[in-house]
């Protein structure tokens, strides 16, 4: 098995893992109208911003958030810059916004008949998250930027573990990062799946998601060098092959991904599931029904009530939280949930901080494109 | 693991099909808005008309040019491997793109410029995601295995082929469709026109069908070892290294 030796995260839930866990345990969440940009929508939808975060202007904010989380994860793993220089360090990062050539001022200037300078596009090209992080820390192992929409961060963890099993490197920085974007905000509003109130994952009265931003990074390596916080015990991924933006109504791909992640493991040992739980009607219905059938009675939650939907970062952030909660034997309340939804067949997330027992925990993601990914973690005790 | 190359499919400025990769090609023209007028630049363009052989015209109506290029390259590779282009349960897909759907991304921003933020096009937003072509591939082919989309501006083909190799090695799929796609759009044409010039931009897709067995094109290792320079009749595009691997496989064909 592959060891998780370091964790780092930044989101609206907190700067750093300790702050994030404390705010979630206290049930604190801070959705608010966006301040990073303005729109001409008559009513704003709340978002989860990382306030006061200043990133290197030479790169996208996504890369700045990612570097912040990576520094925390590396320190947690006891890896100094000089250590990275003598190791083969791979970088596997998920994103959505971090690869999009969609600089709005550039496009507006060009469409207005101007000849905008190329710097805005060069900045995006310099900011490919895996490449930018490798440059920052001098990593010389394999690089990969995963763009599987909202499952990207989860897939990045699974793929990083594959690299280590194949002997391609000594250490992997696996994670995900995404910044809030005006274009993404307008796009999700156009799809009519954003809520005008704080999101309510799995609640009967849920009306949609709140966007967020952030980054999560896990340091993965073969056991032995450092204290393991947990182990990557399984990874499953499968495509619905059903619809570009809607999940398969029976969760066909999710079921296969869950089966893949649990291969060789005992489902009875699953302590909890950190669900995708976007608070959209379709996602939560499918996910709730599948969890109730495949893992009946296993506690589950969505942490998106604390972070918002951070897109390509979501799977990585949630993997970080999953490992930390498995270590602690305790999960926070699924923020935003109040009333069970009969359409979920009795699937009810935890509505208060809950002690959990079991050797395993799952973090799962569903995504546009029909992507489904699940990572299983095993406790290190 | 050293999988066999069971099929090759490609489309670009050189034409369509595996053998076409070895044909010389001259760039055509791409006209882009330029100030108050228009400007033509040389570009290696892909013709996706042959896609109607594989996908009903009606189904193509909501699929943008970027995804059509990917679909055609993929279908040609499957056909070349003697495989169907539907009902492919468990097929793995690995797809890389450097720039993504820049035409559709521009169209999304255009919809906001023209109508305001509330008029952002949901269709263009969904189509602007990097994994949209992989989604269309999965739906069209019935590919229910792992689906992985990657984005790099350098070493894209190598990253795609590594991911495909590991997918097979870990038994996550027994057949993997691995390829790259990029398009020429107003944006990429402008980047070339305002940039340093050099090799004209290209659009196209190059796919390999990988798996166990006696491949008509030998092994993936052999194809990667035998590849020449990334420059070729496909033009300048981030996945040029994958085109070079596909061309090397065709050169070593036992057919």
Coordinates of C-alpha atoms in Angstrom, one line a residue, chain A residues 136-263:
Chain A
X136 CA 8.4 25.8 -7.8
X137 CA 9.9 22.9 -5.9
X138 CA 12.3 21.6 -8.5
X139 CA 10.5 18.3 -8.9
X140 CA 12.1 16.0 -11.5
X141 CA 9.6 13.0 -11.6
X142 CA 6.6 12.4 -13.8
X143 CA 4.1 15.3 -14.3
X144 CA 0.4 15.2 -15.0
X145 CA -2.4 17.7 -14.9
X146 CA -5.7 15.9 -14.7
X147 CA -8.7 17.6 -16.2
X148 CA -11.6 15.2 -15.4
X149 CA -13.8 18.1 -14.3
X150 CA -15.0 17.7 -10.7
X151 CA -13.4 14.3 -10.2
X152 CA -9.9 15.6 -11.1
X153 CA -8.5 15.8 -7.6
X154 CA -9.7 12.3 -6.7
X155 CA -8.2 10.9 -9.9
X156 CA -4.9 12.7 -9.2
X157 CA -4.6 10.9 -5.9
X158 CA -5.3 7.5 -7.5
X159 CA -2.9 8.1 -10.4
X160 CA -0.1 9.3 -8.1
X161 CA -0.4 6.0 -6.1
X162 CA -0.1 4.2 -9.5
X163 CA 3.1 5.9 -10.2
X164 CA 4.6 4.8 -6.9
X165 CA 3.4 1.2 -7.3
X166 CA 5.1 1.2 -10.8
X167 CA 8.3 2.5 -9.3
X168 CA 8.3 5.7 -11.4
X169 CA 9.3 7.9 -8.5
X170 CA 10.0 8.1 -4.8
X171 CA 7.4 10.7 -3.7
X172 CA 4.3 12.1 -5.3
X173 CA 2.6 15.5 -4.7
X174 CA -0.9 14.6 -5.5
X175 CA -3.8 17.0 -5.3
X176 CA -6.0 19.5 -6.9
X177 CA -6.5 23.3 -7.1
X178 CA -8.9 25.8 -8.6
X179 CA -9.7 29.4 -8.2
X180 CA -13.1 31.1 -8.4
X181 CA -13.7 32.5 -11.9
X182 CA -16.3 34.8 -13.3
X183 CA -16.6 32.7 -16.3
X184 CA -17.2 29.5 -14.3
X185 CA -19.6 31.3 -12.0
X186 CA -21.7 32.5 -15.0
X187 CA -21.4 29.1 -16.6
X188 CA -22.8 27.3 -13.6
X189 CA -25.5 29.9 -13.3
X190 CA -26.4 29.3 -16.9
X191 CA -26.8 25.6 -16.1
X192 CA -29.2 26.6 -13.4
X193 CA -27.6 24.5 -10.7
X194 CA -26.3 27.2 -8.4
X195 CA -28.2 28.0 -5.2
X196 CA -29.1 31.6 -4.2
X197 CA -28.6 30.5 -0.5
X198 CA -26.0 28.6 1.4
X199 CA -25.9 25.1 -0.1
X200 CA -27.7 22.2 1.5
X201 CA -26.1 18.9 0.5
X202 CA -28.5 15.9 0.7
X203 CA -31.3 18.1 2.1
X204 CA -34.9 17.8 0.9
X205 CA -34.9 21.5 0.1
X206 CA -31.5 21.7 -1.6
X207 CA -31.5 24.0 -4.6
X208 CA -28.0 23.7 -6.0
X209 CA -24.3 24.3 -5.4
X210 CA -22.2 27.1 -4.2
X211 CA -18.9 27.5 -6.0
X212 CA -15.7 27.7 -4.0
X213 CA -11.9 27.8 -4.4
X214 CA -9.0 26.2 -2.8
X215 CA -6.4 23.5 -3.0
X216 CA -5.6 20.2 -1.4
X217 CA -2.3 18.3 -1.6
X218 CA -1.3 14.9 -0.2
X219 CA 2.3 13.6 -0.1
X220 CA 2.3 10.0 -1.2
X221 CA 5.2 7.6 -0.9
X222 CA 6.1 4.0 -0.3
X223 CA 6.1 3.2 3.4
X224 CA 9.2 3.6 5.5
X225 CA 10.7 7.0 5.2
X226 CA 8.2 8.9 7.4
X227 CA 5.3 8.4 9.6
X228 CA 2.2 7.4 7.6
X229 CA -1.0 9.2 8.4
X230 CA -2.9 6.7 6.4
X231 CA -2.6 4.4 3.4
X232 CA -4.1 4.6 -0.1
X233 CA -5.9 1.2 0.0
X234 CA -7.9 1.4 -3.2
X235 CA -8.9 3.5 -6.2
X236 CA -11.8 3.0 -8.6
X237 CA -12.8 5.0 -11.6
X238 CA -15.5 4.5 -14.3
X239 CA -17.4 6.5 -16.8
X240 CA -21.2 6.6 -17.0
X241 CA -21.1 7.0 -20.8
X242 CA -24.6 8.5 -20.4
X243 CA -24.7 12.3 -20.6
X244 CA -22.2 15.2 -20.8
X245 CA -23.4 16.9 -17.6
X246 CA -26.0 14.7 -15.8
X247 CA -25.1 11.6 -13.7
X248 CA -26.4 8.3 -14.7
X249 CA -29.8 8.0 -12.9
X250 CA -28.9 4.6 -11.4
X251 CA -25.3 5.7 -10.7
X252 CA -23.9 3.0 -12.9
X253 CA -20.4 4.5 -13.1
X254 CA -20.3 5.4 -9.4
X255 CA -21.2 1.8 -8.5
X256 CA -18.3 0.5 -10.7
X257 CA -15.9 3.1 -9.2
X258 CA -17.0 2.1 -5.7
X259 CA -16.5 -1.6 -6.5
X260 CA -13.0 -0.8 -7.9
X261 CA -12.0 1.2 -4.8
X262 CA -13.2 -1.6 -2.5
X263 CA -11.7 -4.4 -4.4

